[in-house]
Coordinates of C-alpha atoms in Angstrom, one line a residue:
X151 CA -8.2 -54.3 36.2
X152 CA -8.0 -51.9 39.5
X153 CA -11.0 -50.4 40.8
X154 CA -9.4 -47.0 42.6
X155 CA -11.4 -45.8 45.7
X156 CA -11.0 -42.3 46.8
X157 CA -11.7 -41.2 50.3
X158 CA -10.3 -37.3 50.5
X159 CA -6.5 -38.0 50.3
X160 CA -6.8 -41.2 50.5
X161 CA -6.0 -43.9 47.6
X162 CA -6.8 -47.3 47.9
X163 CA -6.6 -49.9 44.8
X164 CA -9.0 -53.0 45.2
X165 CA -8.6 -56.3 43.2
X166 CA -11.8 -57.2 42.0
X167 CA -11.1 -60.3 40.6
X168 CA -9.6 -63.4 41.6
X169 CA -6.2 -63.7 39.5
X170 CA -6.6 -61.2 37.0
X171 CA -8.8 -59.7 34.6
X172 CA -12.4 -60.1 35.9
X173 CA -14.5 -58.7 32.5
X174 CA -15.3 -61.4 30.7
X175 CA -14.2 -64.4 32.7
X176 CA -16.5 -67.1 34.5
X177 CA -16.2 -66.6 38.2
X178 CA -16.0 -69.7 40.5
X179 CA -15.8 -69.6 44.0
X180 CA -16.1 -72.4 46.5
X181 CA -17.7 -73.2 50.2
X182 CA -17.8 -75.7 52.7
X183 CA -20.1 -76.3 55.3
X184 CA -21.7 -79.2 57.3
X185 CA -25.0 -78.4 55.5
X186 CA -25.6 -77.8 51.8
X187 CA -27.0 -74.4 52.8
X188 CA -24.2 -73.8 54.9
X189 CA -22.2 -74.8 52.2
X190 CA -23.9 -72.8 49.7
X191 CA -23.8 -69.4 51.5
X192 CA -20.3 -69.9 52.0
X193 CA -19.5 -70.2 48.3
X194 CA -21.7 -66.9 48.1
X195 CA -19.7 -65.4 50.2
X196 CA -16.6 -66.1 48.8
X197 CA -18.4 -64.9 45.3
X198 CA -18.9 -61.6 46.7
X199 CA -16.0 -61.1 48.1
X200 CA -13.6 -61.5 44.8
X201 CA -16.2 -58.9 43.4
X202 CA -16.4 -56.2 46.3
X203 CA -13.8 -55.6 49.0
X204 CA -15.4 -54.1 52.1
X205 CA -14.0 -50.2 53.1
X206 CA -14.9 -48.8 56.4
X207 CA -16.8 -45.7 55.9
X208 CA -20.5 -44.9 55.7
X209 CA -20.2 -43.6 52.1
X210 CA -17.3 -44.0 49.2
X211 CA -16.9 -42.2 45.8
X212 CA -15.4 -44.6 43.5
X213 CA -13.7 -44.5 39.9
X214 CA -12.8 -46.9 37.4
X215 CA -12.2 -47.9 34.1
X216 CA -13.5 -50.8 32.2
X217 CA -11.8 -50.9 28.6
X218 CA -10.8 -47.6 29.3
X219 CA -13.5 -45.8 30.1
X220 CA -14.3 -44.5 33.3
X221 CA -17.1 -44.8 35.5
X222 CA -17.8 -43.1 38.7
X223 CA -20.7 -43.1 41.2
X224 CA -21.5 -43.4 45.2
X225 CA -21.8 -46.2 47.0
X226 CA -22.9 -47.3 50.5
X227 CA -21.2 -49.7 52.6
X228 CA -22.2 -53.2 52.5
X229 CA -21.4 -54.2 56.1
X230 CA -20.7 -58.2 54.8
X231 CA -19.4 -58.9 51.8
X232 CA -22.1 -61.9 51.2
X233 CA -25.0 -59.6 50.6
X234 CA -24.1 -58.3 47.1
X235 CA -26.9 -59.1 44.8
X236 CA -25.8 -61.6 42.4
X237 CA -27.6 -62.7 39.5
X238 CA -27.3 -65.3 36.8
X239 CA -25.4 -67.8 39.2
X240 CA -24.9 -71.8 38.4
X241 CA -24.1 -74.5 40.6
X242 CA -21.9 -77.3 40.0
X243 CA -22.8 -80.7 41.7
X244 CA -22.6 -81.0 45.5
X245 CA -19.9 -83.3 46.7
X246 CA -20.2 -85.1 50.1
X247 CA -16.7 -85.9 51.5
X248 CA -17.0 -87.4 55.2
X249 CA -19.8 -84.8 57.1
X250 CA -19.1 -82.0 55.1
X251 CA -20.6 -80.3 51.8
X252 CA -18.9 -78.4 49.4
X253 CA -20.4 -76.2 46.5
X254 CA -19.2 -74.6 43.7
X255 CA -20.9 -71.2 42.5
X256 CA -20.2 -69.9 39.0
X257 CA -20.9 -66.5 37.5
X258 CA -20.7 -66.0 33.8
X259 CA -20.6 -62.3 33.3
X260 CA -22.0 -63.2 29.4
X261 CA -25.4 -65.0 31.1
X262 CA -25.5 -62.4 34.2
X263 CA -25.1 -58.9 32.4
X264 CA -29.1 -58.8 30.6
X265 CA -30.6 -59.9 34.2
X266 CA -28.3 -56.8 35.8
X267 CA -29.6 -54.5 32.6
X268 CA -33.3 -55.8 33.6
X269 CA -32.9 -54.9 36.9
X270 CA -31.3 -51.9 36.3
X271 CA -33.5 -50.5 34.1
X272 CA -36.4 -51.3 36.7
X273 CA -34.7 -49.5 39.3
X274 CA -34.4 -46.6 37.0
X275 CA -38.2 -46.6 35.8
X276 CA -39.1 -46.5 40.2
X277 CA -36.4 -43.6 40.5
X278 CA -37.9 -41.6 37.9
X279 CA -41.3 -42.3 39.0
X280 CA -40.2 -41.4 42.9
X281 CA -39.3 -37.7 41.3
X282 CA -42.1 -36.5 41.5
X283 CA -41.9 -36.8 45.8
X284 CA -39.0 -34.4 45.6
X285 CA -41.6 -31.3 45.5
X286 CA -44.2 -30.7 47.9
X287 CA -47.4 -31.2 46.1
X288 CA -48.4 -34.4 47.5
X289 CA -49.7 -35.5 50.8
X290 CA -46.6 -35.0 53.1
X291 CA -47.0 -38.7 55.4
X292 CA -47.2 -40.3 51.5
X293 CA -44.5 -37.9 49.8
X294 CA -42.4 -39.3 53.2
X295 CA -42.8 -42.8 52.8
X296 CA -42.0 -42.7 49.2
X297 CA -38.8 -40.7 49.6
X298 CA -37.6 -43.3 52.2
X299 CA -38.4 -45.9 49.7
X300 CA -36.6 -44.4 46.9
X301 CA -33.8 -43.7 49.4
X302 CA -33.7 -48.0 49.2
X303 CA -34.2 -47.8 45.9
X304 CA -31.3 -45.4 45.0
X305 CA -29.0 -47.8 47.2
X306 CA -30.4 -50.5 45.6
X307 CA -28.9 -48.9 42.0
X308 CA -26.1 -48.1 42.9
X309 CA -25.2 -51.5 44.0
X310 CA -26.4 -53.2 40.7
X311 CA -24.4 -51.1 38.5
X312 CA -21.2 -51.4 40.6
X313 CA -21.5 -55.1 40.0
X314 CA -22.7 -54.1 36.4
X315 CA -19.7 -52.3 35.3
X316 CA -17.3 -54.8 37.4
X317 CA -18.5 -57.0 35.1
X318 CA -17.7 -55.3 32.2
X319 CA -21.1 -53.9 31.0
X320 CA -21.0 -51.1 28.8
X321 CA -24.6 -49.5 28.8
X322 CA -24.6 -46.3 30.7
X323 CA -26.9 -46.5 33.4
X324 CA -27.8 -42.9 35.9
X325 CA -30.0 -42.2 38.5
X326 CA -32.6 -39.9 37.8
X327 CA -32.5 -38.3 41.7
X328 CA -29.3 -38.0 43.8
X329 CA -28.9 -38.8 47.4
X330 CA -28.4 -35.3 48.3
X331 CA -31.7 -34.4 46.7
X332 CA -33.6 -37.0 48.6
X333 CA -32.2 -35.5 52.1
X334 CA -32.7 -32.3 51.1
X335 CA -36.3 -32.7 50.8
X336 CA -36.7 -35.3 54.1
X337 CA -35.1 -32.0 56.0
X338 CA -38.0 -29.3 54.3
X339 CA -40.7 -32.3 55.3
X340 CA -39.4 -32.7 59.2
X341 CA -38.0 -29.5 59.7
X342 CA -41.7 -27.9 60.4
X343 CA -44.9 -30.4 60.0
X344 CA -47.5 -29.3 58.6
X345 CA -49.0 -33.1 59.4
X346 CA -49.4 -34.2 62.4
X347 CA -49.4 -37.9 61.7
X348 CA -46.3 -37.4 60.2
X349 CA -44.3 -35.4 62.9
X350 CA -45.7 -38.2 65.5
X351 CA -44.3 -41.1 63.2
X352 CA -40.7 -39.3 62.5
X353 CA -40.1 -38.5 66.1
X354 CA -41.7 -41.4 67.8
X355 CA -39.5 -43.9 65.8
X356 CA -36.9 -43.2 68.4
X357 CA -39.1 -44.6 70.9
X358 CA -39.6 -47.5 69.8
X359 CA -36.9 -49.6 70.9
X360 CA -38.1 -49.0 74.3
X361 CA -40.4 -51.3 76.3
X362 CA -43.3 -50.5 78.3
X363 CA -43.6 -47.4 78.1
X364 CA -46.6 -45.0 79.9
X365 CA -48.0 -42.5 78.5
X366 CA -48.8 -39.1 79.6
X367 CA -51.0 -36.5 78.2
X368 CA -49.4 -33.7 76.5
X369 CA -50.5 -30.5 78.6
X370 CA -50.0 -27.0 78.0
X371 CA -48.8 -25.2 81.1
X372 CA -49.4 -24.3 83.4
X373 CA -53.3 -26.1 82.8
X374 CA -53.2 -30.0 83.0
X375 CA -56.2 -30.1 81.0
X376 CA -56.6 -33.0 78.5
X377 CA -57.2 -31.2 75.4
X378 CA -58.9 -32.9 72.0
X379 CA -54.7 -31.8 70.7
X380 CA -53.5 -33.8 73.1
X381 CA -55.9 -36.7 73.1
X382 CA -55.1 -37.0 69.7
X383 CA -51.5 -36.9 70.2
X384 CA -52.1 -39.6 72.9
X385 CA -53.9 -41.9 70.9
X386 CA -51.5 -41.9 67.9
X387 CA -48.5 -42.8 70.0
X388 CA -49.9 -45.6 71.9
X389 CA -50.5 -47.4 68.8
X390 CA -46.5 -46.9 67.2
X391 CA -44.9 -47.4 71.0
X392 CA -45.0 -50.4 72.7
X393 CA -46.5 -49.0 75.5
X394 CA -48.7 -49.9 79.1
X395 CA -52.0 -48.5 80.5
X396 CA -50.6 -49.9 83.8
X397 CA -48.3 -46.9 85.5
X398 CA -47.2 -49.5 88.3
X399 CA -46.0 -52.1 85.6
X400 CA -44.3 -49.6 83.1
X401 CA -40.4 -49.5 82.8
X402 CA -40.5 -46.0 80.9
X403 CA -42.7 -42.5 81.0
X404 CA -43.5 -40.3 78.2
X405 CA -44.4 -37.2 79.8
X406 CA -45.0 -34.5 76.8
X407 CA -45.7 -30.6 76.2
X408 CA -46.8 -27.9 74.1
X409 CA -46.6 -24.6 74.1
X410 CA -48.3 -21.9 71.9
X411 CA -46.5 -19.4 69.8
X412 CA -46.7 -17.1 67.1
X413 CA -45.9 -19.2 64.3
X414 CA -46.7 -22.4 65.1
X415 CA -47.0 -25.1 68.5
X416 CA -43.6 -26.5 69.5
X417 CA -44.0 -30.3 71.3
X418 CA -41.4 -31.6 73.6
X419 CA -41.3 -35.6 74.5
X420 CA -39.7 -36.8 77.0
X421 CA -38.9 -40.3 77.7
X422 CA -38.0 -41.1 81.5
X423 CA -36.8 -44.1 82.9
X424 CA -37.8 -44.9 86.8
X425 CA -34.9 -43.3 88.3
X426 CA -35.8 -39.9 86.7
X427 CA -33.2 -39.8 84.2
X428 CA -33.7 -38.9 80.5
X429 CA -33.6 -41.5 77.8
X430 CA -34.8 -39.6 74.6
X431 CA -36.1 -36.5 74.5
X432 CA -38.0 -35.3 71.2
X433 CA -38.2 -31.3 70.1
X434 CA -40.8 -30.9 67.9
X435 CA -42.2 -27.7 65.4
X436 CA -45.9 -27.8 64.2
X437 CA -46.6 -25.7 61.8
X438 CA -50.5 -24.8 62.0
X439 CA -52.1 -27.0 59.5
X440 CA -50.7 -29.9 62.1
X441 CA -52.9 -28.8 65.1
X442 CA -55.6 -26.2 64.0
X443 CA -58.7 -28.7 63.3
X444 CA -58.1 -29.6 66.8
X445 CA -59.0 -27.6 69.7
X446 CA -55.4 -26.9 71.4
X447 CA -56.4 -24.0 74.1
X448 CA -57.6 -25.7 77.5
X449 CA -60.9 -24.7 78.5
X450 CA -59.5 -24.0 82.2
X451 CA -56.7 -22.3 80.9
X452 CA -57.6 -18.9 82.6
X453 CA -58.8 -20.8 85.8
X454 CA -54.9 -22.4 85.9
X455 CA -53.2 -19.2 85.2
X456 CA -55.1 -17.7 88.1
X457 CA -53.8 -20.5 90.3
X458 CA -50.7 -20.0 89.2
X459 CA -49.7 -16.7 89.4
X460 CA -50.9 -17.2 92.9
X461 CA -50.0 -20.0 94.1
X462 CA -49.4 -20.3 98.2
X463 CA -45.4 -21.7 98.6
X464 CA -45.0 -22.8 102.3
X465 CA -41.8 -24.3 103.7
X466 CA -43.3 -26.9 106.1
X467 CA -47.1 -27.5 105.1
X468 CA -47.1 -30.0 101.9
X469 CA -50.2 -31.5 100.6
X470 CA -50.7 -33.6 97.6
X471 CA -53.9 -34.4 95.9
X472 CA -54.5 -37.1 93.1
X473 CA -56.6 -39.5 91.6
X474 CA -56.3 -43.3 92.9
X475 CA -54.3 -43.9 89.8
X476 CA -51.4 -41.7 90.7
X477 CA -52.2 -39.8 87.6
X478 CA -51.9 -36.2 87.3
X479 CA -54.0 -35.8 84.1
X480 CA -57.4 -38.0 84.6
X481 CA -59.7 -38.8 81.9
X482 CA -63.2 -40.2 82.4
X483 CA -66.5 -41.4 80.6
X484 CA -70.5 -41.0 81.8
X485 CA -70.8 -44.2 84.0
X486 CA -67.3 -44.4 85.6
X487 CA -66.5 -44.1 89.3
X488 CA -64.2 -41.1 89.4
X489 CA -61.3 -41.5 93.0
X490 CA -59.7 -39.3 94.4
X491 CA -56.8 -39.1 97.6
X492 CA -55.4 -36.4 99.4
X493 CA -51.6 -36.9 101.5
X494 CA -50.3 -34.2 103.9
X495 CA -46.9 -33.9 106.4
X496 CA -49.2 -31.7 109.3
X497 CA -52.6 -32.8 110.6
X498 CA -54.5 -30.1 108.7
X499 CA -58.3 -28.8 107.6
X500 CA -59.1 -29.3 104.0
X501 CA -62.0 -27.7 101.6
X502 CA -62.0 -28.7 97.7
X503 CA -63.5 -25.9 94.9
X504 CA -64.4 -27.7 91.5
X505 CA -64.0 -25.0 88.9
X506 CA -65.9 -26.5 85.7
X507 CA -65.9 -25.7 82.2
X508 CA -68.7 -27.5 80.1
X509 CA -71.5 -26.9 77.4
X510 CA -73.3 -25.9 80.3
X511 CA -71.6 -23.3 81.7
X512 CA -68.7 -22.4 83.2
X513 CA -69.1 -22.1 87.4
X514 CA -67.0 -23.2 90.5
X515 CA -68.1 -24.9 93.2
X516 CA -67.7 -26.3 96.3
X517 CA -67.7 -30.2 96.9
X518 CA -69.5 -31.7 99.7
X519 CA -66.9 -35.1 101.3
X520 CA -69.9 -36.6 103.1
X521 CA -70.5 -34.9 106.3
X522 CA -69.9 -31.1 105.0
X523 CA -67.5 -29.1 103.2
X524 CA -64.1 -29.1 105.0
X525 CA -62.0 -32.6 105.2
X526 CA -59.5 -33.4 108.1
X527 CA -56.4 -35.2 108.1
X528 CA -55.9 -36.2 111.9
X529 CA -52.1 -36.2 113.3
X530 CA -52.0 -40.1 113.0
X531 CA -53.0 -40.0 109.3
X532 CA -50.0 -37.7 108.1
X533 CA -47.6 -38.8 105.4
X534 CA -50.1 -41.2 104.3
X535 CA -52.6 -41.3 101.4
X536 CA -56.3 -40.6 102.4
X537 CA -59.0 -41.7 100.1
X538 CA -62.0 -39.4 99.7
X539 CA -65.6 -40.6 99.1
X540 CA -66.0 -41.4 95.4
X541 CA -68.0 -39.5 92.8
X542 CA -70.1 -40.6 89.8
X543 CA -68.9 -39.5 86.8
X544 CA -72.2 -37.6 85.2
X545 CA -73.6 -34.5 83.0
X546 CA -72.3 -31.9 82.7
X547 CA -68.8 -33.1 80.9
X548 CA -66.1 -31.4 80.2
X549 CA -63.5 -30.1 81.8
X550 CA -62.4 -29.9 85.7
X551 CA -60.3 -28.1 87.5
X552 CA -60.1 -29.2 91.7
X553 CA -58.6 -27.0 93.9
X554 CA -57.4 -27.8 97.2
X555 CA -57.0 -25.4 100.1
X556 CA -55.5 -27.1 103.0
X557 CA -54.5 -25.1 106.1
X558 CA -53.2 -26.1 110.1
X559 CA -55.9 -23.5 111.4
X560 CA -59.3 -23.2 111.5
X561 CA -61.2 -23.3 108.1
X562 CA -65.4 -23.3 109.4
X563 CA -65.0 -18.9 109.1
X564 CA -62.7 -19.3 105.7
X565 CA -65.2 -21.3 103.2
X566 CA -66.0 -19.1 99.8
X567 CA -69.8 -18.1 100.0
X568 CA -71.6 -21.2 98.1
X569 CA -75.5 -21.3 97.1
X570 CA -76.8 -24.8 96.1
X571 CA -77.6 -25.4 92.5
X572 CA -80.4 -27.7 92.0
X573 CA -80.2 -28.5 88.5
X574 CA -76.6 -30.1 89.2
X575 CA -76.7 -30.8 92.5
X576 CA -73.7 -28.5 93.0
X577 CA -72.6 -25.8 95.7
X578 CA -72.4 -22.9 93.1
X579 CA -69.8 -20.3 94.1
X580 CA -69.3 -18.4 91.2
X581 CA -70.1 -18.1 87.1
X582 CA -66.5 -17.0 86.9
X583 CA -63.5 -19.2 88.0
X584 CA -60.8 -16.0 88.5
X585 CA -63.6 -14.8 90.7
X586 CA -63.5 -18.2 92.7
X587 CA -60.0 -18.5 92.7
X588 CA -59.9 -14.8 93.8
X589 CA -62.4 -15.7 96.9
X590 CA -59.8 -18.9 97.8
X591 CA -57.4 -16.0 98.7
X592 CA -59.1 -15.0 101.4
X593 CA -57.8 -17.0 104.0
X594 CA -56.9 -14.4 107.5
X595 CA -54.3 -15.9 109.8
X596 CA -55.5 -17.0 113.5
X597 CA -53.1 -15.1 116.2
X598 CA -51.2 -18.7 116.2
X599 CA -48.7 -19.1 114.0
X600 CA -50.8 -21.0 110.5
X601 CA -49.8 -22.6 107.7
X602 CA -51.6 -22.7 104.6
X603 CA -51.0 -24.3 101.6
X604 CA -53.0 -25.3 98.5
X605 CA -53.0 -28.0 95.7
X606 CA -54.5 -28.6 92.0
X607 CA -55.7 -31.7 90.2
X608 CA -57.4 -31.4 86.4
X609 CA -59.4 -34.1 85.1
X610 CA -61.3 -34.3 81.8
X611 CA -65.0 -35.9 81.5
X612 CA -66.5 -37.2 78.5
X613 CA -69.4 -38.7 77.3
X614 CA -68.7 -42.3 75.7

């Protein structure tokens, strides 16, 4: 009897047995191999193959009648035709003839049909359970996981009970869900999150197949601030990505942002292979129950906007500042030894304002390099990393904003009025970083032509 397979216009008819009528026959196929396992599989295959003919398409409606009834339901292709599940197969002995085995499988549709009811009536009890997933009153990384499971399990049915009918059994079997009802409530769940955990494992999957990979802090711009947001966000994804601590050593970069809006914070991943190029790139929608029990807004937010909205552009002076790491978002603990370098293209003069944001206080600074306040970068050290003095990472923690201001003149008549702090040990400038920033701007060309430039580097400190 012909098993008709629709596909929109399309008509194929399938033989589904191996001479003629498949319901109530004993199947038999054979294999060969040079193993008995070989052998076996092989006479599996051949099994499957008389019961299911392969059709190239991701998804197929089918109809058919067994004793004139007709059945219809959706299944999934089964890329090879040796993974159908079949149950309630016998063996006939193994004959040996020179260096090769050959087995004979049987199938009795009378023996296999109560294992394939069994089965199917399992499958139906986990379907009906999985209902319950469909709505959204359960924890939204669990309701996930459950609806991917009975996604599987829906598959999983669908297969059994083709085989089932093809066999000639006559109990009706139906699926309490539907595929369509399953997507339709994976799309509500990763359409918006309102779980973090969950928007990091959805997303991140399609990372995962890629090695090595370093990881950057999430920052909200135009503050480089590591944020407890995107700490966490940090943390989670090194543990689902294969990925490196060691920038030099990495083969990709995941360089990640947020930004704030009315409804909700929307995260962008980007993964970036060495040549600059990007791999994968990940747009994601938090709603606020994702983020809110985390503190999102960087403490130096206002201090970076400042910077921003003036920052110097020059055409020929370039400076860059960094930690030794190459990092532009640091991260420290009481008791570290905190690095820092400073690279520019013209000899130039140098001064660095700390603007720091802790339990404390919030105040900028000026930092003292070892013999005063203002750096030099000599004409035979241009285009080449310098490496400043090192600090000691100590109270107060928090967060810190340096500020580089780098010009070709003279900088001894240009440094921001500083009065030393002896509870710190710091060259207070101000309580209030716009006011610091503001003072940085006051920079007066010489009657030479000067170029002045400035850069930023944000670290976070921590207590461990």
């Amino acid at each position: 009897m012909p098993v008709c397979i629709r596909m929109g216009s399309l008509l194929l008819v399938l033989s589904i047995c191996l001479g003629s009528v498949l319901w109530g026959q004993i199947l038999r196929a054979e294999g060969w191999g040079d193993s008995e396992d070989g052998a076996r599989s092989g006479a599996l295959a051949s099994l499957s193959q008389s019961i299911y003919v392969r059709v190239e398409t991701n998804v197929i409606d089918t109809e058919g009648e067994v004793n004139f009834r007709t059945f219809a339901r959706t299944v999934k292709e089964i890329t090879t035709t040796s993974n159908l599940p079949l149950l309630g197969t016998s063996y006939l002995p193994v004959e040996k003839k020179g260096k090769d085995y050959k087995i004979t499988v049987l199938l009795d549709p009378g023996r296999a049909l109560p294992l394939y009811e069994d089965r199917l009536n399992a499958l139906q009890s986990a379907l009906k359970d999985a209902t319950q997933y469909l709505t959204a009153d359960a924890d939204p990384v669990l309701r996930y996981n459950q609806l991917l499971q009975a996604r599987s399990v829906l598959e999983e049915f669908e297969i059994h009970r083709f085989i089932y009918l093809a066999l000639g059994g006559k109990k009706p079997f139906s699926a309490p869900m539907t595929e369509r009802q399953i997507s339709a409530a994976l799309h509500t769940l990763t359409a918006a999150f309102d779980d973090l955990e969950l928007a990091l494992k959805f997303h991140g999957a399609r990372f995962s197949n890629y090695p090595l990979i370093y990881l950057h802090y999430p920052a909200l711009y135009p503050s480089k601030e590591v944020t407890q947001f995107s700490r966490i966000i940090h943390d989670r994804l090194s543990t689902m990505l294969p990925s490196t601590e060691n920038i030099e050593t990495a083969h990709y970069y995941l360089r990640s942002s947020y930004e704030v809006t009315k409804t909700g914070i929307n995260l962008t991943l980007r993964l970036v292979n060495p040549a600059g190029r990007i791999e994968q790139a990940e747009f994601i929608k938090l709603n606020p129950p994702a983020y809110e029990q985390y503190e999102y807004t960087p403490r130096n937010f206002n201090v970076a906007q400042s910077i921003a909205s003036g920052e110097l552009i020059s055409n020929k002076l370039q400076v860059q500042f960094a930690g030794i790491s190459g990092s532009d978002q640091l991260f420290y603990t009481a008791g570290d030894i905190a690095g820092f370098k400073i690279r520019s293209n013209l000899p130039v003069e140098y001064y660095i304002i700390g603007h720091n944001h802790s339990s404390e206080g919030v105040y900028s600074y000026l930092i003292y390099l070892g013999s005063g306040f203002i750096g030099r970068i000599n004409p035979d050290q241009t285009n080449r990393w310098i490496q400043l003095p090192e600090f000691d990472v100590t109270a107060p923690f928090g967060v810190e904003t340096l500020q580089v201001i780098a010009s070709t003149g003279d900088l001894s008549k240009s440094l921001p009025p500083a009065k030393y702090d002896s509870k710190f040990g710091l060259y207070k400038i101000s309580d209030n970083p716009s006011d610091a920033v503001f003072l940085t701007r006051g920079l007066k060309p010489v009657a030479k032509e000067v170029e002045t430039t400035e850069a930023t580097l944000t670290m976070t400190i921590v207590e461990k």
